[in-house]
């Protein structure tokens, strides 16, 4: 990246600036290319559209980015390179797709998983000494627990031990794990980076050329390359990430404060609230507290389900990171039975905050 701020890079990066070229990269619908050329086939080498996306995200995270067909495809490329018998440290409640990969590999005897409390930094530091892969997801879904990334990523570790951070909830604007010493950053670009709930995309970013080459191999072996239209839409969506996040984050802080004072809510989990268990940790290194929060309602799980069913402006839907607010009861999602039955996760979007608040109050 030049000396532009990330906000300007989001708008100005990933453009060729070659006379005669269009300002915006087009969706290049191609599987194969005329020879001789370095780019033979798009599953292997991507297209000019994926190049633009990779340049854009890589510039933000200050590493080399590789785009995948989804966040899970990117995650699978990381786990797929592990040798049989590997030891993995992971949070107790990672994203459920990642939890699925971990559990499946465990039941097949492929690897051993140590599940750690995200807030227990000492346990993560211990794990660095014995793990082949330390997988951190921060903030963590859905309790919004923030890991002490500078401490964990910056600690000394044996040669070959890999630290990977799923930074989806933070976006590249709120934390830079590679700067703290992580080996790899992963994003589900389906979420905030794409920002419009209309595509699936994933990205891995690293500064290690050998690792990058391994991920390119994984991507082509698995056929996990992102499609041209999705790459195009991800670039287009990412142009406004700075604006969207600023608005969504302001809305989230305001809603967290109001929910916290509401009689129908027993607990609000937002790292921006001083009462959040990892507020101090987040304050130390994050550039903001993000646009994700969870809250628990009074009453039982059926009541919380009713609340979700009643919202009109907010969308009763899974996933997150779009311009449109979404909320769901996490315990209703398969594999999330450990989550309190009245916990509702809210992805705060860019609507007017008073309209969002009226919707919540009316539904509660
Ligand atoms: C959505 C998500 C993923 C998976 O990404 P997909 O694009 O849905 O495959 C991984 N990690 C986190 C934190 C997510 O929110």
mmCIF file of N, CA, C and O and ligand atoms in Angstrom, residues 69-75 94-98 135 137 139 141 166-169 186-191 199-202 319-320 345, ligand 1:
data_model
loop_
_atom_site.group_PDB
_atom_site.id
_atom_site.type_symbol
_atom_site.label_atom_id
_atom_site.label_comp_id
_atom_site.label_asym_id
_atom_site.label_seq_id
_atom_site.Cartn_x
_atom_site.Cartn_y
_atom_site.Cartn_z
ATOM 1 N N UNK A 69 -13.442 -19.271 -2.634
ATOM 2 C CA UNK A 69 -14.871 -19.275 -2.943
ATOM 3 C C UNK A 69 -15.751 -18.987 -1.732
ATOM 4 O O UNK A 69 -16.919 -18.633 -1.884
ATOM 5 N N UNK A 70 -15.212 -19.139 -0.527
ATOM 6 C CA UNK A 70 -15.965 -18.836 0.698
ATOM 7 C C UNK A 70 -14.973 -18.770 1.851
ATOM 8 O O UNK A 70 -13.806 -19.158 1.694
ATOM 9 N N UNK A 71 -15.444 -18.305 2.988
ATOM 10 C CA UNK A 71 -14.598 -18.311 4.176
ATOM 11 C C UNK A 71 -14.197 -19.729 4.562
ATOM 12 O O UNK A 71 -13.051 -19.994 4.929
ATOM 13 N N UNK A 72 -15.158 -20.657 4.452
ATOM 14 C CA UNK A 72 -14.850 -22.041 4.803
ATOM 15 C C UNK A 72 -13.834 -22.660 3.840
ATOM 16 O O UNK A 72 -13.003 -23.478 4.248
ATOM 17 N N UNK A 73 -13.892 -22.278 2.567
ATOM 18 C CA UNK A 73 -12.890 -22.784 1.608
ATOM 19 C C UNK A 73 -11.503 -22.284 2.014
ATOM 20 O O UNK A 73 -10.509 -23.030 1.925
ATOM 21 N N UNK A 74 -11.430 -21.034 2.482
ATOM 22 C CA UNK A 74 -10.145 -20.494 2.943
ATOM 23 C C UNK A 74 -9.673 -21.238 4.193
ATOM 24 O O UNK A 74 -8.504 -21.628 4.298
ATOM 25 N N UNK A 75 -10.599 -21.470 5.136
ATOM 26 C CA UNK A 75 -10.248 -22.188 6.365
ATOM 27 C C UNK A 75 -9.779 -23.610 6.034
ATOM 28 O O UNK A 75 -8.787 -24.105 6.587
ATOM 29 N N UNK A 94 -15.575 -21.781 18.315
ATOM 30 C CA UNK A 94 -15.244 -21.107 17.048
ATOM 31 C C UNK A 94 -16.482 -21.087 16.149
ATOM 32 O O UNK A 94 -17.493 -21.722 16.462
ATOM 33 N N UNK A 95 -16.385 -20.386 15.035
ATOM 34 C CA UNK A 95 -17.440 -20.401 14.014
ATOM 35 C C UNK A 95 -17.843 -21.857 13.775
ATOM 36 O O UNK A 95 -16.990 -22.741 13.704
ATOM 37 N N UNK A 96 -19.164 -22.142 13.652
ATOM 38 C CA UNK A 96 -19.599 -23.544 13.683
ATOM 39 C C UNK A 96 -19.049 -24.374 12.530
ATOM 40 O O UNK A 96 -18.845 -25.580 12.688
ATOM 41 N N UNK A 97 -18.787 -23.737 11.384
ATOM 42 C CA UNK A 97 -18.175 -24.475 10.278
ATOM 43 C C UNK A 97 -16.768 -24.930 10.633
ATOM 44 O O UNK A 97 -16.364 -26.061 10.336
ATOM 45 N N UNK A 98 -16.020 -24.045 11.299
ATOM 46 C CA UNK A 98 -14.659 -24.395 11.738
ATOM 47 C C UNK A 98 -14.736 -25.469 12.824
ATOM 48 O O UNK A 98 -13.960 -26.436 12.816
ATOM 49 N N UNK A 135 -5.293 -21.643 16.226
ATOM 50 C CA UNK A 135 -6.359 -20.989 15.456
ATOM 51 C C UNK A 135 -7.131 -20.078 16.405
ATOM 52 O O UNK A 135 -7.797 -20.547 17.315
ATOM 53 N N UNK A 137 -9.994 -16.994 16.845
ATOM 54 C CA UNK A 137 -11.060 -16.246 16.172
ATOM 55 C C UNK A 137 -11.413 -15.081 17.083
ATOM 56 O O UNK A 137 -11.839 -15.292 18.219
ATOM 57 N N UNK A 139 -12.961 -10.860 17.284
ATOM 58 C CA UNK A 139 -13.818 -11.278 18.387
ATOM 59 C C UNK A 139 -14.509 -12.613 18.066
ATOM 60 O O UNK A 139 -14.785 -12.900 16.915
ATOM 61 N N UNK A 141 -17.357 -15.484 18.129
ATOM 62 C CA UNK A 141 -18.764 -15.716 17.903
ATOM 63 C C UNK A 141 -19.327 -16.675 18.965
ATOM 64 O O UNK A 141 -18.718 -17.712 19.152
ATOM 65 N N UNK A 166 -8.765 -15.805 12.570
ATOM 66 C CA UNK A 166 -10.010 -15.531 11.857
ATOM 67 C C UNK A 166 -10.476 -14.158 12.336
ATOM 68 O O UNK A 166 -10.967 -13.999 13.444
ATOM 69 N N UNK A 167 -10.283 -13.168 11.462
ATOM 70 C CA UNK A 167 -10.486 -11.763 11.835
ATOM 71 C C UNK A 167 -11.781 -11.211 11.226
ATOM 72 O O UNK A 167 -11.945 -9.995 11.125
ATOM 73 N N UNK A 168 -12.683 -12.125 10.872
ATOM 74 C CA UNK A 168 -13.910 -11.753 10.152
ATOM 75 C C UNK A 168 -14.714 -10.661 10.854
ATOM 76 O O UNK A 168 -15.160 -9.704 10.232
ATOM 77 N N UNK A 169 -14.910 -10.814 12.182
ATOM 78 C CA UNK A 169 -15.750 -9.858 12.911
ATOM 79 C C UNK A 169 -15.085 -8.483 13.024
ATOM 80 O O UNK A 169 -15.768 -7.490 13.214
ATOM 81 N N UNK A 186 -7.367 -14.801 8.274
ATOM 82 C CA UNK A 186 -8.456 -15.322 7.454
ATOM 83 C C UNK A 186 -9.672 -14.416 7.598
ATOM 84 O O UNK A 186 -9.945 -13.916 8.691
ATOM 85 N N UNK A 187 -10.358 -14.166 6.470
ATOM 86 C CA UNK A 187 -11.632 -13.449 6.509
ATOM 87 C C UNK A 187 -12.686 -14.236 5.756
ATOM 88 O O UNK A 187 -12.412 -14.740 4.661
ATOM 89 N N UNK A 188 -13.879 -14.297 6.310
ATOM 90 C CA UNK A 188 -15.033 -14.598 5.493
ATOM 91 C C UNK A 188 -15.448 -13.256 4.900
ATOM 92 O O UNK A 188 -16.054 -12.426 5.577
ATOM 93 N N UNK A 189 -15.092 -13.041 3.624
ATOM 94 C CA UNK A 189 -15.428 -11.776 2.958
ATOM 95 C C UNK A 189 -16.903 -11.720 2.584
ATOM 96 O O UNK A 189 -17.394 -10.703 2.109
ATOM 97 N N UNK A 190 -17.584 -12.843 2.824
ATOM 98 C CA UNK A 190 -19.043 -12.889 2.734
ATOM 99 C C UNK A 190 -19.665 -11.825 3.637
ATOM 100 O O UNK A 190 -20.756 -11.333 3.356
ATOM 101 N N UNK A 191 -18.961 -11.514 4.720
ATOM 102 C CA UNK A 191 -19.523 -10.672 5.779
ATOM 103 C C UNK A 191 -19.217 -9.195 5.521
ATOM 104 O O UNK A 191 -19.653 -8.662 4.535
ATOM 105 N N UNK A 199 -23.216 -12.559 -1.663
ATOM 106 C CA UNK A 199 -22.146 -13.381 -2.240
ATOM 107 C C UNK A 199 -21.469 -14.200 -1.142
ATOM 108 O O UNK A 199 -21.670 -13.941 0.045
ATOM 109 N N UNK A 200 -20.669 -15.191 -1.558
ATOM 110 C CA UNK A 200 -19.781 -15.928 -0.663
ATOM 111 C C UNK A 200 -18.352 -15.670 -1.112
ATOM 112 O O UNK A 200 -18.062 -15.725 -2.306
ATOM 113 N N UNK A 201 -17.472 -15.371 -0.169
ATOM 114 C CA UNK A 201 -16.065 -15.146 -0.513
ATOM 115 C C UNK A 201 -15.214 -15.331 0.734
ATOM 116 O O UNK A 201 -15.671 -15.090 1.855
ATOM 117 N N UNK A 202 -13.976 -15.755 0.538
ATOM 118 C CA UNK A 202 -13.045 -15.908 1.647
ATOM 119 C C UNK A 202 -11.661 -15.443 1.227
ATOM 120 O O UNK A 202 -11.365 -15.400 0.022
ATOM 121 N N UNK A 319 -26.095 -15.075 9.502
ATOM 122 C CA UNK A 319 -24.999 -14.341 8.880
ATOM 123 C C UNK A 319 -24.972 -12.893 9.355
ATOM 124 O O UNK A 319 -25.757 -12.483 10.229
ATOM 125 N N UNK A 320 -24.043 -12.130 8.837
ATOM 126 C CA UNK A 320 -23.698 -10.859 9.455
ATOM 127 C C UNK A 320 -22.895 -9.995 8.500
ATOM 128 O O UNK A 320 -22.479 -10.436 7.428
ATOM 129 N N UNK A 345 -28.079 -12.900 18.671
ATOM 130 C CA UNK A 345 -26.937 -12.197 18.091
ATOM 131 C C UNK A 345 -27.444 -11.189 17.075
ATOM 132 O O UNK A 345 -28.270 -11.534 16.213
HETATM 133 C C1 LIG B 1 -19.129 -16.801 8.170
HETATM 134 C C2 LIG B 1 -17.900 -17.086 8.921
HETATM 135 C C3 LIG B 1 -16.996 -18.057 8.479
HETATM 136 C C4 LIG B 1 -17.259 -18.896 7.257
HETATM 137 O O1 LIG B 1 -17.321 -18.119 6.100
HETATM 138 P P1 LIG B 1 -18.239 -18.473 4.821
HETATM 139 O O2 LIG B 1 -17.952 -17.339 3.902
HETATM 140 O O3 LIG B 1 -19.652 -18.537 5.303
HETATM 141 O O4 LIG B 1 -17.791 -19.785 4.297
HETATM 142 C C5 LIG B 1 -15.848 -18.269 9.216
HETATM 143 N N1 LIG B 1 -15.580 -17.555 10.339
HETATM 144 C C6 LIG B 1 -16.430 -16.612 10.789
HETATM 145 C C7 LIG B 1 -16.089 -15.872 12.034
HETATM 146 C C8 LIG B 1 -17.613 -16.343 10.108
HETATM 147 O O5 LIG B 1 -18.458 -15.416 10.572
#
